[in-house]
Structures are given as structure tokens and as C-alpha cells.
Short mmCIF file of C-alpha atoms and ligand atoms in Angstrom, two decimals:
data_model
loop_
_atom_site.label_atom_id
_atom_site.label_comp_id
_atom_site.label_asym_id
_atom_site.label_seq_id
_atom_site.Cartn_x
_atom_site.Cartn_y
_atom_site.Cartn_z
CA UNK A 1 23.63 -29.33 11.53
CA UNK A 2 22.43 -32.08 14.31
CA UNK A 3 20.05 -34.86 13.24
CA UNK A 4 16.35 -35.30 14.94
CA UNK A 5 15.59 -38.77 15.60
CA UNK A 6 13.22 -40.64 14.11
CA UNK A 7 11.50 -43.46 15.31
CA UNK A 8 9.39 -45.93 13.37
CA UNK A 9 5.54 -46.27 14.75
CA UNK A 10 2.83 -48.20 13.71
CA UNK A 11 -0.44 -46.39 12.93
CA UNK A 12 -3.96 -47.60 13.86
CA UNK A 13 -3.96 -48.73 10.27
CA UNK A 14 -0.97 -50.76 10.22
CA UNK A 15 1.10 -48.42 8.04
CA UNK A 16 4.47 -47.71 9.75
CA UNK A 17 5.09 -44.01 10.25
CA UNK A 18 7.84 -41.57 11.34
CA UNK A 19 7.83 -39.78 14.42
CA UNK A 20 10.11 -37.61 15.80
CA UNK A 21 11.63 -38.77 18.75
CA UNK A 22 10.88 -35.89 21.45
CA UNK A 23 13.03 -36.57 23.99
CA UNK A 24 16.12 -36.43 21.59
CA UNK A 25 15.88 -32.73 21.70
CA UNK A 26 16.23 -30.42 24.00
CA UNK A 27 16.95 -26.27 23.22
CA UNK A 28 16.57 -23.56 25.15
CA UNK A 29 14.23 -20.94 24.57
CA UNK A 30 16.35 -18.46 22.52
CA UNK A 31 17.61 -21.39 19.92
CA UNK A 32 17.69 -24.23 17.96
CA UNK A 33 20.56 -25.30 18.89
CA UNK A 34 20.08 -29.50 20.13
CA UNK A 35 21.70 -29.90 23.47
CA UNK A 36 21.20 -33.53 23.40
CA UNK A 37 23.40 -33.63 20.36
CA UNK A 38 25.85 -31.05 21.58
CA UNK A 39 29.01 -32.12 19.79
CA UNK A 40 27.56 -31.80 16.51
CA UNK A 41 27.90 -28.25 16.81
CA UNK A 42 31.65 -27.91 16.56
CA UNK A 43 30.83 -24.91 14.45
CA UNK A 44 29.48 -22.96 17.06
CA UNK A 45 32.11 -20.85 18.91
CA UNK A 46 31.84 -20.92 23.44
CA UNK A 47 35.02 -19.43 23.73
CA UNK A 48 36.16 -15.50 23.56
CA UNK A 49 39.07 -15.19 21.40
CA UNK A 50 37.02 -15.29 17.63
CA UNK A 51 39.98 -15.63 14.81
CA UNK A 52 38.43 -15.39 11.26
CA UNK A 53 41.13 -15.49 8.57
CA UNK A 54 39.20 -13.92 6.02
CA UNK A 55 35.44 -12.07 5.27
CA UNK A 56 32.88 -14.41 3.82
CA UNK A 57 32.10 -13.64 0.65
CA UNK A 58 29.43 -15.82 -0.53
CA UNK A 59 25.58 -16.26 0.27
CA UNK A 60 25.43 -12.47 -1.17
CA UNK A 61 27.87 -10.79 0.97
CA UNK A 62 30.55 -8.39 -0.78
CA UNK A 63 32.71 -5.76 0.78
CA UNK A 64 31.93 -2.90 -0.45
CA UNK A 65 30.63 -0.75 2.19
CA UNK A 66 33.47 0.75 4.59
CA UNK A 67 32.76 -0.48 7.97
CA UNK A 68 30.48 -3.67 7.51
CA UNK A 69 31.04 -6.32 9.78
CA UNK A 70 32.28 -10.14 8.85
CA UNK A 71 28.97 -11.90 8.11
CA UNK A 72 30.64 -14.62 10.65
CA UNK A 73 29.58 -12.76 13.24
CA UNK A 74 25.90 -12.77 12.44
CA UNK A 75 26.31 -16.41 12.05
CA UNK A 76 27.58 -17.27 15.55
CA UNK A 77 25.41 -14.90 16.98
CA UNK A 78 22.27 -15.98 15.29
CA UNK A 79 23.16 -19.54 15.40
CA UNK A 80 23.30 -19.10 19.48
CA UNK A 81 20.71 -16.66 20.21
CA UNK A 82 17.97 -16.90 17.47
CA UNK A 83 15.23 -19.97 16.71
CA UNK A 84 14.12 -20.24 12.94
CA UNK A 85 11.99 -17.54 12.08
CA UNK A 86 13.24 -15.46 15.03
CA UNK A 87 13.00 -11.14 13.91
CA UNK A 88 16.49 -9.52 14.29
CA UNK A 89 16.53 -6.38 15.20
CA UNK A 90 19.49 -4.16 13.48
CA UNK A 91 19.48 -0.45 14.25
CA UNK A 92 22.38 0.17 12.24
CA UNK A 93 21.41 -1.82 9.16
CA UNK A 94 24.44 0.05 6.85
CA UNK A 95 24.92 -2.31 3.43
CA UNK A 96 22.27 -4.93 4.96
CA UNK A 97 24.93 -8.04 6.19
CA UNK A 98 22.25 -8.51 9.67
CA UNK A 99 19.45 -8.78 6.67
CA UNK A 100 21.36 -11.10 4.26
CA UNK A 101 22.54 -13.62 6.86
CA UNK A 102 18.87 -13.77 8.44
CA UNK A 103 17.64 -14.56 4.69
CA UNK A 104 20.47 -17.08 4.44
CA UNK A 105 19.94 -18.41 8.23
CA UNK A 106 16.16 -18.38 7.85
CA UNK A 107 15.33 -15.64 10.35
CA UNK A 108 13.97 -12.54 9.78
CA UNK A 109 14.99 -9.00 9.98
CA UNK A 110 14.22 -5.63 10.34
CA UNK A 111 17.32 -3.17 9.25
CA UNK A 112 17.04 0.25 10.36
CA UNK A 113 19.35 3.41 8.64
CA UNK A 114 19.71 6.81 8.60
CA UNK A 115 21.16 7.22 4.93
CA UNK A 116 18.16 7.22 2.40
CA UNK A 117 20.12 6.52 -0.79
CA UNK A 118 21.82 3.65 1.18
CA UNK A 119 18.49 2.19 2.08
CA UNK A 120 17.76 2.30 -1.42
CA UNK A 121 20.87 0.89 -2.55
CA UNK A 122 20.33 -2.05 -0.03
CA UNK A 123 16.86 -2.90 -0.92
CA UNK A 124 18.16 -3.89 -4.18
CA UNK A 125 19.85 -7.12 -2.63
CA UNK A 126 16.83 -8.83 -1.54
CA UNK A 127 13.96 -9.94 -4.05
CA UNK A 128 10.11 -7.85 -3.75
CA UNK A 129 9.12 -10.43 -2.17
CA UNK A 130 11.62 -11.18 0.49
CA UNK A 131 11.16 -7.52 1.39
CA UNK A 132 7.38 -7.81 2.28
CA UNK A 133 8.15 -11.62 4.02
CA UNK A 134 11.89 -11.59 5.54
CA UNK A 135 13.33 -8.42 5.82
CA UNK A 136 12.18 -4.94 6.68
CA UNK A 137 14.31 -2.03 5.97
CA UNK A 138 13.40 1.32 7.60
CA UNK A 139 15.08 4.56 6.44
CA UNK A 140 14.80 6.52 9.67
CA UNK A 141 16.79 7.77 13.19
CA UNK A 142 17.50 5.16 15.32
CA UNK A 143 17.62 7.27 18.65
CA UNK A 144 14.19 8.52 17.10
CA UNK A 145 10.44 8.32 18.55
CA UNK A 146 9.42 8.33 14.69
CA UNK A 147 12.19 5.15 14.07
CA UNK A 148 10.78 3.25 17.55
CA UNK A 149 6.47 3.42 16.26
CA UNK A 150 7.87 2.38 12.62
CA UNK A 151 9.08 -0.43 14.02
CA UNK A 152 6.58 -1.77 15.97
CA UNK A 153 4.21 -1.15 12.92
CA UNK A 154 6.40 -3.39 11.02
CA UNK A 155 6.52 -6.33 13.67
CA UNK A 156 2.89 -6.02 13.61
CA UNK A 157 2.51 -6.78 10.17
CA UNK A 158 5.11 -9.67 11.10
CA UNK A 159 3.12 -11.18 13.59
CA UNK A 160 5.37 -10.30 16.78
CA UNK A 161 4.93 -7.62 19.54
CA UNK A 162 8.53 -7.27 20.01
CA UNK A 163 12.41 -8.39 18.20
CA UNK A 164 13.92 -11.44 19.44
CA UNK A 165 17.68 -10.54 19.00
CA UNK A 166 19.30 -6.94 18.85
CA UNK A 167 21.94 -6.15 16.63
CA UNK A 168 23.99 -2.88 17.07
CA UNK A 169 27.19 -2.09 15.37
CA UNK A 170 27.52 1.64 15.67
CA UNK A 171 30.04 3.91 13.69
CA UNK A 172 33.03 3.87 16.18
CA UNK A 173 32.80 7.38 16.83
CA UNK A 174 34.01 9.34 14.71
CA UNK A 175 36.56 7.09 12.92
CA UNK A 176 34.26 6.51 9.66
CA UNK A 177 32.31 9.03 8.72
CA UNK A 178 29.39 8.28 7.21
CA UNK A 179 27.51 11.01 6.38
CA UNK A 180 26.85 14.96 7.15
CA UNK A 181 23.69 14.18 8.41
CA UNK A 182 23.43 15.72 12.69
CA UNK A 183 21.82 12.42 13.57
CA UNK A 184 24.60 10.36 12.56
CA UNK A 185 26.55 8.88 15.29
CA UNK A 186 30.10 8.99 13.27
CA UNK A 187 28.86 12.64 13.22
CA UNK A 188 29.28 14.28 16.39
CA UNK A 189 30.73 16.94 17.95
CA UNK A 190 32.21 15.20 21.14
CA UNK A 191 32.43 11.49 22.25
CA UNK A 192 30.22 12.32 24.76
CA UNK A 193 27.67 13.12 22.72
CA UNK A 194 28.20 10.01 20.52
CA UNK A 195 27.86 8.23 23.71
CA UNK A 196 24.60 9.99 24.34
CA UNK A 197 23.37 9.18 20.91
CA UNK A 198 23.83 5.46 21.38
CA UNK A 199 22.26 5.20 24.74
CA UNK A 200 19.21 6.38 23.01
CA UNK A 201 19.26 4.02 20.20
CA UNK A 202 20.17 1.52 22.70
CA UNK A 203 17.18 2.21 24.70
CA UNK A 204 14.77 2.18 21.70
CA UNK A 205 16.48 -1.35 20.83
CA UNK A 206 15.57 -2.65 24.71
CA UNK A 207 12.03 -1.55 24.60
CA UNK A 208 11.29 -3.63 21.41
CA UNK A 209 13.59 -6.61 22.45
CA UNK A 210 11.51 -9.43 24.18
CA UNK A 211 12.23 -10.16 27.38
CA UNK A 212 15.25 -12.98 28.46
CA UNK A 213 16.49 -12.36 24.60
CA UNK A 214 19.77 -11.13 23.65
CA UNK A 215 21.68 -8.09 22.44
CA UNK A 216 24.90 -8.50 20.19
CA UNK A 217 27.24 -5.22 20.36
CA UNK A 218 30.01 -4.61 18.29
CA UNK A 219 32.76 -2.06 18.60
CA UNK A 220 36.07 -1.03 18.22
CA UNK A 221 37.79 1.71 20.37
CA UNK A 222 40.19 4.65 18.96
CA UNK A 223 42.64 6.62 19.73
CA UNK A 224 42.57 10.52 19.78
CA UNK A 225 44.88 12.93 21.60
CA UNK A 226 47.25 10.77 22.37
CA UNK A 227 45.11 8.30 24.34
CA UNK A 228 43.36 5.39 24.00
CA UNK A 229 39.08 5.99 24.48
CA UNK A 230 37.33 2.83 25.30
CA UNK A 231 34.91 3.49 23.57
CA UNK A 232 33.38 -0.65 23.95
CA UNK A 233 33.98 -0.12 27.61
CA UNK A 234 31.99 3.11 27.64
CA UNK A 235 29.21 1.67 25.45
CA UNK A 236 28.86 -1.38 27.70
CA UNK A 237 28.20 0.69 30.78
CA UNK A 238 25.68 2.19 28.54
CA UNK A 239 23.64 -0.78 27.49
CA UNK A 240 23.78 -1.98 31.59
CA UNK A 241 22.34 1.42 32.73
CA UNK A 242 19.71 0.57 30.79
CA UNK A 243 19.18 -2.87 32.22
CA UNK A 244 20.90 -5.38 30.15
CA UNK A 245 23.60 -7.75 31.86
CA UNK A 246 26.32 -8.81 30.08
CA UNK A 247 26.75 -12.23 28.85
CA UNK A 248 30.10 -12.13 26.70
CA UNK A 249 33.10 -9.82 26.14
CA UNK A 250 34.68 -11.20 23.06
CA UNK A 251 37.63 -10.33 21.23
CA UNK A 252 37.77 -10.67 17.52
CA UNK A 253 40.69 -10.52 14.84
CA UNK A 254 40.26 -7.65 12.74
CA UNK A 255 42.59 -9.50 10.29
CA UNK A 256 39.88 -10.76 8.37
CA UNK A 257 38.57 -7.30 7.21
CA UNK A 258 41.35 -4.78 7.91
CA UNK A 259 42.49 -2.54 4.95
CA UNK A 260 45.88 -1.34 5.90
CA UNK A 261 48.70 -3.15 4.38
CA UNK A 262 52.01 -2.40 3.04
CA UNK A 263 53.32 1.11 3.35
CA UNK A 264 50.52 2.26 5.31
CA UNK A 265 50.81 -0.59 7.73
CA UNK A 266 54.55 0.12 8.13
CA UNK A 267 53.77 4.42 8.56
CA UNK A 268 51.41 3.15 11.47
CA UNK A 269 54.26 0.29 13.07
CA UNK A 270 56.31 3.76 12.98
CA UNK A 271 53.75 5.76 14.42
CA UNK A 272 53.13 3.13 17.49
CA UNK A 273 56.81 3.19 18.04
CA UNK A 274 57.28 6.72 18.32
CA UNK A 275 54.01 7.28 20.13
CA UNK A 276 54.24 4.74 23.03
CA UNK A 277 50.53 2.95 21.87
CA UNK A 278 49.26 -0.34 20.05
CA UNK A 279 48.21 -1.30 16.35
CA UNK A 280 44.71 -1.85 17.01
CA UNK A 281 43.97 -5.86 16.24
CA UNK A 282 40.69 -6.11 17.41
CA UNK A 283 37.35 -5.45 18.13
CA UNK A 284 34.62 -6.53 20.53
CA UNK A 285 31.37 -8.27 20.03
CA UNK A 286 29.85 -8.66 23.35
CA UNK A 287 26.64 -10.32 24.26
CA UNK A 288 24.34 -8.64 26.71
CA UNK A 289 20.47 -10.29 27.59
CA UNK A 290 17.54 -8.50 28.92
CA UNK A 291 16.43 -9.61 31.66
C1 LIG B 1 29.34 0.61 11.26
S1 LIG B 1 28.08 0.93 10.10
C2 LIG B 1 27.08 -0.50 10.11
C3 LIG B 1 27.47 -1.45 9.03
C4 LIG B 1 26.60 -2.70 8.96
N1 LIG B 1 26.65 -3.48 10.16
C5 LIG B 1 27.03 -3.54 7.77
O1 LIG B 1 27.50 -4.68 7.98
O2 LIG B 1 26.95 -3.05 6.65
C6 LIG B 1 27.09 2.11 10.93
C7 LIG B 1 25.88 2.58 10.15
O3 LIG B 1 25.04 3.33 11.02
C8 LIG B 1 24.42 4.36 10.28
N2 LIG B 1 23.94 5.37 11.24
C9 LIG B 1 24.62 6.33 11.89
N3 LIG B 1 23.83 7.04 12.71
C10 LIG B 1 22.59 6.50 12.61
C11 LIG B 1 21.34 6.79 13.21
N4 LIG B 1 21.19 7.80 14.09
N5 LIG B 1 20.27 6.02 12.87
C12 LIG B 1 20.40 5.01 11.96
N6 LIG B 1 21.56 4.69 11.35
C13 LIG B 1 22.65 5.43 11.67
C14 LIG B 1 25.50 4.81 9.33
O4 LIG B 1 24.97 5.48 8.19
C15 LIG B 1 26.19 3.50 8.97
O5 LIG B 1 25.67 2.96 7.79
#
């Protein structure tokens, strides 16, 4: 973490006090980040190739939900696009790693899901308290009207007209599924209609981000009749029909959280061979702002 400076001052009364030096810092308006101290931050990825060799698993994380997301992710992305305090927006809250890294990060969320017992489930990993204060959890649609008004009713009561980051990790299609349910996006009948589904969450999310903030996407693609579906690619031109630019395309190392080893890793090296495709090794997390 950088350093403030402090300067010593002496008050009318002779006692010397501690200032903070103002023109040591400078930010911009989306985070804390000190740009006068800029190589402090050696932490903080600029670059697109993200290599993680393995899934946090402390500060309350665990891996027990199919299809979370490395809480490393949340960490760059908060670190680089949130201020203390900030309210993250997740519309696909799933086990609740957006919510636990804001807790740990000292920003705020609001975590919205379509699986009730889930939502229950979740709630369970943050204290009474840090559920009224720090994180919201809504048990609703995404794509909904109903999900959009409980939200703002919740920044209300947090003080904010509108989210200042947007989280959205998405099912990838069909590749998980994660529940029956005909909202579900892992649910649907074509990938068009999945890609309909998350323009409308995606829309929700842009009405209720603040303007100039930023939007973190990520998204793996699949394959499916022989071919691969781009399904980032697709998504992307999504989120800029609705008027966000993009900022980042960044490729991350599944190695950290993929399951197949072994046999099943060798059936799928077969499989590629015999196929003419590629072991997928990655995902995306891109960046898009509103502005
Ligand atoms: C890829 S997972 C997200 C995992 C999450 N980022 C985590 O780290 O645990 C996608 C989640 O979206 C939820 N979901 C699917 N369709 C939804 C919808 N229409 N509204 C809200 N949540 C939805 C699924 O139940 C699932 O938990």
C-alpha cells in the first residue's frame, strides 16, 4: 500500500501537529490508487496477459461453488476502478466472492441472484451486521424491472443514487447449468437468446452505474457443433450497443481454477487432436467504462 506524507506543522498554540501533505497525492476519480507514488503499486496488474497460479483461498473465500471466479480478479479490478467505500454492483452474485472481497477491500456491495436457497446459503458468510452496512444481497432476476427498483431502493438506504463499479460474470451459456429456473442465463434454449438475456441485465447494470465508472466482464467462450462461439466477443458487442467503450481485453489463465486433470485432461488432449480445435486455457475479463 503507498504511504501519505506527513508533514510536521506548528499550531497557533505551539504544539507541533501532523498534516497530510496534499500535494503528495494525486488519484483519479474512480480510485485510490496514489499516482505520485506509482511504483509502490507493483501489485497492481497494467498489462493483459493475468497468470494466477492458484485460487486464493483465504480472507473467506473457498471453492465450493462450480463456476466462481478467482477472488484475484476482484482485487485488481477493485484495486483500479473503486475508491474506499465505493458500492459494487454484481448482477450475478453466485457464492458471494464480488461481496467478500468488497468486505475484505473495504468497499461495498450489492450481490444480485436468481437462486433463492443460494442467496440464503450466501448470506450466511457475512455477519447481521455487515449485511445491513456492507453488503446487500438481492434474490431476484437480473434482466428484471422488479431486480432494477430493488436496487435502487437498496442504494438509497446506502446513501448513493447509483453503483460505482459493475461486476458481471454470467454463466457461459450453457456450459454450467445452474438451475431449471427460465430466467437463468445457463438456461436457455439458444445462444441467441442467452445473448438476449445478458443485454438486458447488462442494460439494467448501465442505468444504475454512475457515469465515467467502470464495468468488469468476465467470460469464457465454448465450443458446440464443432465450432468455436465467441461468446466474450458476442457479449462485448453487447455491452457497446448499449454505450459502454471498452477499456481492456484481458486474457487470464484458467490454470488457477480449472478442474480437469488426469484422465479427463488426457480424453480432452485426444478429443482436440481428433477434432482439429484447442484446450480452452483462458478466459476474458475485459474492462468497459460508461461514458
Ligand atoms: C458464473 S456464476 C457467478 C459466480 C460468482 N461470480 C461467484 O464467484 O460465485 C453465474 C450465476 O448467475 C446466476 N444467474 C443466472 N441467471 C441469472 C439471472 N437471470 N439473474 C440473476 N442471477 C442469475 C446463476 O445462478 C449463477 O449463480
Amino acid at each position: 500500500m503507498a504511504k501519505t506524507n506527513l508533514k510536521e506543522k506548528k499550531a497557533a498554540s505551539g504544539a507541533k501537529l501532523k498534516v497530510v501533505d496534499d500535494s503528495a497525492i494525486k488519484t483519479t476519480s474512480y480510485s485510490d490508487i496514489n499516482l505520485k507514488q506509482w511504483r509502490n503499486y507493483e501489485h497492481v496488474k497494467t498489462d493483459t496477459l493475468w497468470e494466477f497460479p492458484s485460487r486464493l483461498k483465504e480472507g473467506g473465500h473457498s471453492n465450493e461453488y462450480h463456476g466462481n471466479y478467482i477472488p484475484q480478479i476482484a482485487q485488481q479490478i477493485y484495486e483500479r476502478f473503486t475508491k474506499k467505500n465505493d458500492i459494487v454492483l454484481d448482477l450475478f452474485f453466485g457464492s458471494g466472492t464480488s461481496g467478500i472481497e468488497a468486505v475484505n477491500m473495504q468497499r461495498r456491495c450489492i450481490g444480485v441472484e436468481l437462486k433463492d436457497e443460494l442467496v440464503e446459503s450466501v448470506s450466511q458468510k457475512f455477519t447481521p451486521k455487515q449485511l445491513v452496512t456492507d453488503v446487500n444481497i438481492i434474490c431476484a432476476d437480473s434482466a428484471s424491472e422488479d431486480a432494477k427498483s430493488k436496487i435502487q431502493a437498496r442504494l438509497d438506504v446506502m446513501g448513493k443514487k447509483n453503483a460505482q463499479l459493475l461486476m458481471l460474470h454470467p454463466p457461459y451459456d450453457d456450459i454450467i447449468k445452474f438451475s431449471d429456473r427460465k430466467e437463468d442465463l445457463s438456461n436457455c434454449a439458444t445462444t441467441e437468446e442467452f445473448y438476449n438475456l445478458f443485454e438486458k441485465v447488462a442494460k439494467n447494470g448501465y442505468d444504475l452505474l454512475e457515469k465515467g465508472r467502470f464495468a468488469c466482464l468476465i467470460i469464457g467462450d465454448k465450443y458446440a457443433n464443432s465450432q468455436h462461439i465467441p461468446l466474450g466477443f458476442e457479449c462485448m458487442a453487447r455491452m457497446n450497443k448499449l454505450g459502454f467503450i471498452t477499456k481492456a481485453i484481458i486474457i487470464k489463465d484458467m490454470q488457477g481454477n480449472e478442474r480437469a486433470k488426469g484422465k479427463t485432461a488426457n480424453l480432452w488432449r485426444y478429443r482436440a487432436l481428433a477434432g482439429g480445435f484447442y484446450i480452452f486455457k483462458h478466459e476474458y475479463v475485459m474492462v468497459f467504462q460508461k461514458v
